[in-house]
Amino acid sequence: LAGWILAAEVHAIAFASPSAVKAVVAGLGERAPLLARTLLAAIGPTTSEAIREAGLEVGVQPSRYTGAHLAEAIADRLGPG
């Protein structure tokens, strides 16, 4: 993941749970700050809180907490292309 972020091949990362945030941050270890280079999307408020607790910024959180709405919010934010 770190390599893809560094190569600008990742435009967004969607998180569906706080435990997913913690697992990705732990997996990246000292490279976790690289996550700030991409759009971080949270399915809901508890996941957003986990992203912020990791010292990162939430870029997208849909108003309805479903996978479909999360995907739509990411697409809206990134725009065409």
Coordinates of N, CA and C in Angstrom, one line a residue:
L1 N 0.8 -1.2 0.0 CA 0.0 0.0 0.0 C 0.9 1.3 0.0
A2 N 1.9 1.3 0.8 CA 2.8 2.4 0.9 C 3.4 2.7 -0.5
G3 N 3.8 1.7 -1.2 CA 4.4 1.9 -2.5 C 3.4 2.5 -3.5
W4 N 2.2 2.0 -3.5 CA 1.1 2.5 -4.4 C 0.8 4.0 -4.0
I5 N 0.8 4.3 -2.8 CA 0.5 5.7 -2.4 C 1.7 6.6 -2.9
L6 N 2.9 6.1 -2.7 CA 4.1 6.9 -3.1 C 4.1 7.1 -4.6
A7 N 3.6 6.1 -5.4 CA 3.5 6.2 -6.8 C 2.3 6.9 -7.3
A8 N 1.5 7.4 -6.4 CA 0.3 8.2 -6.8 C -0.7 7.3 -7.5
E9 N -0.7 6.0 -7.2 CA -1.6 5.0 -7.8 C -2.9 4.8 -6.9
V10 N -3.0 5.4 -5.8 CA -4.1 5.3 -4.9 C -4.7 6.6 -4.7
H11 N -6.0 6.8 -5.1 CA -6.7 8.1 -5.0 C -7.5 8.2 -3.8
A12 N -8.0 7.0 -3.3 CA -8.9 7.0 -2.1 C -8.7 5.7 -1.4
I13 N -8.9 5.7 -0.1 CA -9.0 4.5 0.7 C -10.3 4.5 1.5
A14 N -11.1 3.5 1.3 CA -12.4 3.5 2.0 C -12.3 2.6 3.3
F15 N -12.7 3.1 4.4 CA -12.7 2.3 5.6 C -14.2 2.1 6.1
A16 N -14.5 0.8 6.4 CA -15.8 0.4 6.8 C -15.9 0.2 8.3
S17 N -14.8 0.3 9.0 CA -14.9 0.1 10.5 C -13.6 0.7 11.1
P18 N -13.8 1.0 12.4 CA -12.6 1.5 13.1 C -11.5 0.5 13.2
S19 N -11.8 -0.8 13.3 CA -10.8 -1.8 13.3 C -10.0 -1.9 12.0
A20 N -10.6 -1.6 10.9 CA -9.9 -1.5 9.6 C -8.9 -0.4 9.6
V21 N -9.3 0.7 10.2 CA -8.4 1.9 10.3 C -7.2 1.5 11.1
K22 N -7.4 0.9 12.2 CA -6.3 0.5 13.1 C -5.4 -0.5 12.5
A23 N -6.0 -1.5 11.7 CA -5.2 -2.5 11.1 C -4.3 -1.9 10.0
V24 N -4.8 -1.0 9.2 CA -4.0 -0.4 8.1 C -2.9 0.5 8.7
V25 N -3.3 1.3 9.7 CA -2.3 2.1 10.3 C -1.2 1.3 11.0
A26 N -1.6 0.2 11.7 CA -0.6 -0.7 12.3 C 0.3 -1.4 11.2
G27 N -0.4 -1.8 10.2 CA 0.4 -2.5 9.1 C 1.4 -1.6 8.4
L28 N 1.1 -0.3 8.3 CA 2.0 0.6 7.7 C 3.1 1.1 8.6
G29 N 2.8 1.0 9.9 CA 3.8 1.4 10.9 C 4.2 2.8 10.7
E30 N 5.5 3.0 10.7 CA 6.1 4.4 10.6 C 5.7 5.1 9.2
R31 N 5.2 4.3 8.3 CA 4.8 4.9 7.0 C 3.3 5.3 7.0
A32 N 2.6 5.1 8.1 CA 1.2 5.5 8.2 C 0.9 6.9 7.8
P33 N 1.8 7.9 8.1 CA 1.5 9.3 7.6 C 1.4 9.4 6.1
L34 N 1.8 8.4 5.4 CA 1.6 8.4 3.9 C 0.1 8.5 3.6
L35 N -0.7 7.9 4.5 CA -2.2 7.9 4.2 C -2.7 9.3 4.0
A36 N -2.1 10.3 4.5 CA -2.5 11.7 4.4 C -2.4 12.2 2.9
R37 N -1.7 11.4 2.1 CA -1.6 11.8 0.7 C -2.8 11.4 -0.2
T38 N -3.7 10.7 0.4 CA -4.9 10.2 -0.4 C -6.2 10.6 0.4
L39 N -7.3 10.4 -0.3 CA -8.6 10.7 0.2 C -8.9 9.6 1.1
L40 N -9.2 9.9 2.4 CA -9.6 8.8 3.3 C -11.1 8.9 3.5
A41 N -11.8 7.8 3.3 CA -13.3 7.8 3.4 C -13.7 6.9 4.5
A42 N -14.6 7.4 5.3 CA -15.2 6.6 6.4 C -16.6 6.3 6.2
I43 N -17.1 5.1 6.5 CA -18.5 4.8 6.3 C -19.4 5.5 7.3
G44 N -18.9 5.9 8.4 CA -19.7 6.5 9.4 C -18.9 7.2 10.5
P45 N -19.6 7.8 11.5 CA -18.9 8.6 12.5 C -17.9 7.9 13.4
T46 N -18.1 6.6 13.7 CA -17.1 6.0 14.6 C -15.9 5.7 13.8
T47 N -16.0 5.4 12.5 CA -14.9 5.1 11.7 C -14.1 6.5 11.4
S48 N -14.9 7.5 11.2 CA -14.2 8.9 11.1 C -13.4 9.2 12.4
E49 N -14.0 8.9 13.5 CA -13.3 9.2 14.8 C -12.0 8.4 14.8
A50 N -12.0 7.1 14.4 CA -10.8 6.3 14.4 C -9.7 6.9 13.5
I51 N -10.1 7.4 12.3 CA -9.2 8.1 11.4 C -8.6 9.3 12.1
R52 N -9.4 10.1 12.7 CA -8.9 11.3 13.4 C -8.0 11.0 14.5
E53 N -8.3 9.9 15.3 CA -7.5 9.5 16.4 C -6.1 9.0 15.9
A54 N -6.0 8.6 14.6 CA -4.8 8.2 14.1 C -4.0 9.4 13.6
G55 N -4.5 10.6 13.8 CA -3.8 11.8 13.4 C -4.0 12.1 11.9
L56 N -5.1 11.6 11.3 CA -5.3 11.8 9.9 C -6.6 12.5 9.7
E57 N -6.8 13.0 8.5 CA -8.0 13.8 8.1 C -9.0 13.0 7.4
V58 N -10.3 13.1 7.8 CA -11.4 12.4 7.0 C -11.7 13.2 5.8
G59 N -11.7 12.7 4.7 CA -12.0 13.4 3.5 C -13.5 13.2 3.0
V60 N -14.1 12.1 3.4 CA -15.4 11.8 3.0 C -16.1 10.9 4.0
Q61 N -17.4 11.3 4.4 CA -18.2 10.5 5.2 C -19.6 10.7 4.6
P62 N -20.3 9.6 4.1 CA -21.6 9.8 3.6 C -22.6 10.1 4.7
S63 N -23.7 10.7 4.3 CA -24.8 11.0 5.2 C -25.6 9.7 5.6
R64 N -25.6 8.7 4.7 CA -26.2 7.4 5.0 C -25.0 6.4 5.0
Y65 N -25.0 5.6 6.1 CA -23.8 4.8 6.3 C -23.9 3.4 5.7
T66 N -23.9 3.4 4.4 CA -23.9 2.1 3.6 C -22.7 2.1 2.7
G67 N -22.4 0.9 2.2 CA -21.3 0.8 1.3 C -21.6 1.6 0.0
A68 N -22.8 1.5 -0.5 CA -23.2 2.1 -1.7 C -23.1 3.7 -1.6
H69 N -23.5 4.2 -0.5 CA -23.4 5.6 -0.3 C -22.0 6.1 -0.1
L70 N -21.1 5.2 0.5 CA -19.7 5.5 0.7 C -19.1 5.6 -0.7
A71 N -19.4 4.6 -1.5 CA -18.8 4.6 -2.9 C -19.2 5.9 -3.7
E72 N -20.5 6.2 -3.5 CA -21.0 7.4 -4.2 C -20.3 8.7 -3.7
A73 N -20.1 8.8 -2.4 CA -19.5 10.0 -1.9 C -18.0 10.1 -2.3
I74 N -17.4 9.0 -2.4 CA -16.0 9.0 -2.9 C -16.0 9.4 -4.4
A75 N -16.8 8.9 -5.2 CA -16.9 9.2 -6.6 C -17.2 10.7 -6.8
D76 N -18.2 11.2 -6.0 CA -18.5 12.6 -6.1 C -17.3 13.5 -5.7
R77 N -16.6 13.1 -4.7 CA -15.5 13.9 -4.2 C -14.3 13.9 -5.3
L78 N -14.1 12.7 -5.8 CA -12.9 12.6 -6.8 C -13.3 13.2 -8.2
G79 N -14.6 13.2 -8.5 CA -15.0 13.7 -9.8 C -14.7 12.8 -10.9
P80 N -15.0 13.2 -12.1 CA -14.8 12.4 -13.3 C -13.3 12.2 -13.6
G81 N -13.1 11.1 -14.2 CA -11.7 10.8 -14.7 C -11.0 9.8 -14.0

